[in-house]
mmCIF file of C-alpha atoms and ligand atoms in Angstrom:
data_model
loop_
_atom_site.group_PDB
_atom_site.id
_atom_site.type_symbol
_atom_site.label_atom_id
_atom_site.label_comp_id
_atom_site.label_asym_id
_atom_site.label_seq_id
_atom_site.Cartn_x
_atom_site.Cartn_y
_atom_site.Cartn_z
ATOM 1 C CA MET Z 304 20.918 18.244 -37.082
ATOM 2 C CA GLU Z 305 20.948 14.521 -36.471
ATOM 3 C CA GLU Z 306 17.660 12.987 -35.418
ATOM 4 C CA LYS Z 307 17.876 10.636 -32.466
ATOM 5 C CA ILE Z 308 15.919 7.424 -32.790
ATOM 6 C CA ARG Z 309 13.323 7.264 -30.054
ATOM 7 C CA LEU Z 310 11.691 4.023 -28.969
ATOM 8 C CA CYS Z 311 8.119 3.554 -27.808
ATOM 9 C CA PHE Z 312 7.695 2.981 -24.043
ATOM 10 C CA ILE Z 313 5.033 0.361 -24.654
ATOM 11 C CA CYS Z 314 5.975 -1.732 -27.696
ATOM 12 C CA GLY Z 315 9.619 -0.737 -28.135
ATOM 13 C CA GLY Z 316 8.981 0.250 -31.725
ATOM 14 C CA ILE Z 317 10.545 3.312 -33.319
ATOM 15 C CA ILE Z 318 8.554 6.499 -32.720
ATOM 16 C CA PRO Z 319 7.849 8.076 -36.131
ATOM 17 C CA THR Z 320 9.351 11.523 -36.611
ATOM 18 C CA THR Z 321 5.873 12.746 -37.491
ATOM 19 C CA ARG Z 322 4.866 12.361 -33.864
ATOM 20 C CA ASN Z 323 5.311 15.116 -31.313
ATOM 21 C CA GLY Z 324 8.938 15.464 -30.196
ATOM 22 C CA ASN Z 325 7.976 14.769 -26.598
ATOM 23 C CA SER Z 326 5.904 11.703 -27.385
ATOM 24 C CA LYS Z 327 7.000 8.527 -25.665
ATOM 25 C CA PHE Z 328 4.736 6.361 -27.793
ATOM 26 C CA CYS Z 329 4.744 5.302 -31.428
ATOM 27 C CA SER Z 330 0.969 5.469 -31.894
ATOM 28 C CA SER Z 331 -2.241 6.480 -30.224
ATOM 29 C CA ASP Z 332 -2.812 2.775 -29.572
ATOM 30 C CA CYS Z 333 0.339 2.598 -27.458
ATOM 31 C CA TYR Z 334 -0.517 5.935 -25.846
ATOM 32 C CA ASN Z 335 -3.936 4.586 -24.853
ATOM 33 C CA GLN Z 336 -2.444 1.325 -23.629
ATOM 34 C CA ASN Z 337 -0.125 3.287 -21.369
ATOM 35 C CA LYS Z 338 -3.025 5.375 -20.115
ATOM 36 C CA ALA Z 339 -4.976 2.224 -19.249
ATOM 37 C CA LYS Z 340 -1.927 0.798 -17.490
ATOM 38 C CA LEU Z 341 -1.568 3.938 -15.363
ATOM 39 C CA ALA Z 342 -5.271 3.883 -14.518
ATOM 40 C CA LYS Z 343 -4.933 0.272 -13.387
ATOM 41 C CA ILE Z 344 -1.972 1.140 -11.133
ATOM 42 C CA ALA Z 345 -3.928 4.088 -9.682
ATOM 43 C CA GLY Z 346 -6.851 1.729 -9.032
ATOM 44 C CA GLN Z 347 -4.580 -0.718 -7.225
ATOM 45 C CA GLN Z 348 -3.173 2.115 -5.119
ATOM 46 C CA ASN Z 349 -6.687 3.247 -4.219
ATOM 47 C CA ALA Z 350 -7.591 -0.301 -3.240
ATOM 48 C CA MET Z 351 -4.497 -0.502 -1.036
ATOM 49 C CA GLU Z 352 -5.347 2.810 0.599
ATOM 50 C CA ARG Z 353 -8.858 1.570 1.327
ATOM 51 C CA VAL Z 354 -7.465 -1.551 2.996
ATOM 52 C CA LEU Z 355 -5.003 0.571 4.960
ATOM 53 C CA LEU Z 356 -7.881 2.727 6.206
ATOM 54 C CA TYR Z 357 -9.936 -0.358 7.021
ATOM 55 C CA ASN Z 358 -7.045 -1.862 8.992
ATOM 56 C CA GLU Z 359 -6.507 1.443 10.782
ATOM 57 C CA GLU Z 360 -10.172 1.574 11.806
ATOM 58 C CA ILE Z 361 -9.984 -1.938 13.254
ATOM 59 C CA LEU Z 362 -6.914 -1.041 15.308
ATOM 60 C CA ALA Z 363 -8.385 2.285 16.439
ATOM 61 C CA GLU Z 364 -11.501 0.476 17.661
ATOM 62 C CA LEU Z 365 -9.560 -2.218 19.515
ATOM 63 C CA TYR Z 366 -7.212 0.397 20.938
ATOM 64 C CA GLN Z 367 -10.165 1.840 22.843
ATOM 65 C CA SER Z 368 -10.472 -1.443 24.745
ATOM 66 C CA TYR Z 369 -6.876 -2.612 24.950
ATOM 67 C CA GLY Z 370 -4.695 0.462 24.599
ATOM 68 C CA SER Z 371 -1.038 -0.438 24.578
ATOM 69 C CA ILE Z 372 -1.403 -2.144 27.962
ATOM 70 C CA TYR Z 373 -3.244 -5.367 27.210
ATOM 71 C CA TYR Z 374 -2.385 -8.087 24.739
ATOM 72 C CA PHE Z 375 -5.054 -9.897 22.799
ATOM 73 C CA SER Z 376 -5.182 -12.836 20.404
ATOM 74 C CA ALA Z 377 -4.513 -12.243 16.713
ATOM 75 C CA LYS Z 378 -7.771 -14.152 16.194
ATOM 76 C CA LEU Z 379 -9.621 -10.938 17.038
ATOM 77 C CA LEU Z 380 -8.043 -9.257 14.032
ATOM 78 C CA ILE Z 381 -8.527 -12.287 11.788
ATOM 79 C CA GLU Z 382 -12.241 -12.354 12.653
ATOM 80 C CA LYS Z 383 -12.504 -8.747 11.512
ATOM 81 C CA ASP Z 384 -10.819 -9.560 8.177
ATOM 82 C CA PHE Z 385 -7.721 -7.625 9.073
ATOM 83 C CA ASN Z 386 -5.319 -7.639 6.122
ATOM 84 C CA TRP Z 387 -1.862 -8.485 7.493
ATOM 85 C CA ALA Z 388 -0.121 -7.723 4.200
ATOM 86 C CA ILE Z 389 -1.127 -4.057 4.126
ATOM 87 C CA TYR Z 390 0.603 -1.503 6.349
ATOM 88 C CA SER Z 391 2.408 1.760 5.740
ATOM 89 C CA GLY Z 392 5.726 0.965 7.358
ATOM 90 C CA GLU Z 393 7.683 -0.570 10.185
ATOM 91 C CA VAL Z 394 8.800 1.270 13.285
ATOM 92 C CA THR Z 395 10.493 0.314 16.528
ATOM 93 C CA VAL Z 396 8.507 0.944 19.708
ATOM 94 C CA ASN Z 397 9.982 0.082 23.106
ATOM 95 C CA GLY Z 398 12.500 -2.116 21.311
ATOM 96 C CA LEU Z 399 9.796 -4.021 19.456
ATOM 97 C CA ILE Z 400 9.226 -4.016 15.712
ATOM 98 C CA ALA Z 401 5.763 -2.650 15.010
ATOM 99 C CA LYS Z 402 3.780 -2.463 11.805
ATOM 100 C CA LYS Z 403 2.364 1.003 11.356
ATOM 101 C CA LEU Z 404 -0.987 1.700 9.705
ATOM 102 C CA ILE Z 405 -1.802 5.404 10.055
ATOM 103 C CA THR Z 406 -1.904 6.630 13.645
ATOM 104 C CA HIS Z 407 -2.136 3.111 15.056
ATOM 105 C CA GLY Z 408 0.139 0.125 14.740
ATOM 106 C CA TYR Z 409 0.695 -3.287 16.204
ATOM 107 C CA THR Z 410 3.289 -5.844 17.144
ATOM 108 C CA LEU Z 411 2.466 -9.479 16.442
ATOM 109 C CA PHE Z 412 4.294 -11.825 18.780
ATOM 110 C CA THR Z 413 5.265 -15.399 17.932
ATOM 111 C CA ASN Z 414 2.642 -16.661 20.394
ATOM 112 C CA GLN Z 415 -0.003 -14.957 18.193
ATOM 113 C CA ASN Z 416 -0.659 -12.209 20.716
ATOM 114 C CA VAL Z 417 -0.995 -8.651 19.509
ATOM 115 C CA GLN Z 418 -0.002 -5.433 21.217
ATOM 116 C CA LEU Z 419 -1.292 -2.131 19.861
ATOM 117 C CA TRP Z 420 0.469 1.181 19.554
ATOM 118 C CA LYS Z 421 -0.678 4.718 18.989
ATOM 119 C CA PHE Z 422 1.703 7.169 17.341
HETATM 120 ZN ZN1 LIG A 1222 4.315 1.581 -29.540
#
């Protein structure tokens, strides 16, 4: 049977035949490097989820005062350290593009006014 040459996912080096047939890494060094990389990605995802939750809490709190009826200045969100870059998706509500957090979302208008939504 012909042995297929397998390359390491981390360094691109040839995986020695002495390593487990399922191994994607040439050495324990590369294996550990990959593990650290995955842990870092998981950490970044956790950080993003925390920000998403934080954003959601801000919107939920403001929703109690403004609902979907009243507009308010984006300054209110800025003062609370709202992170504009983090949201879970975009949806269309009443013909408007809204950024969705979890159960709340918002539309930011060009005049810097914000309208909230609850899903
Ligand atoms: Zn390697």
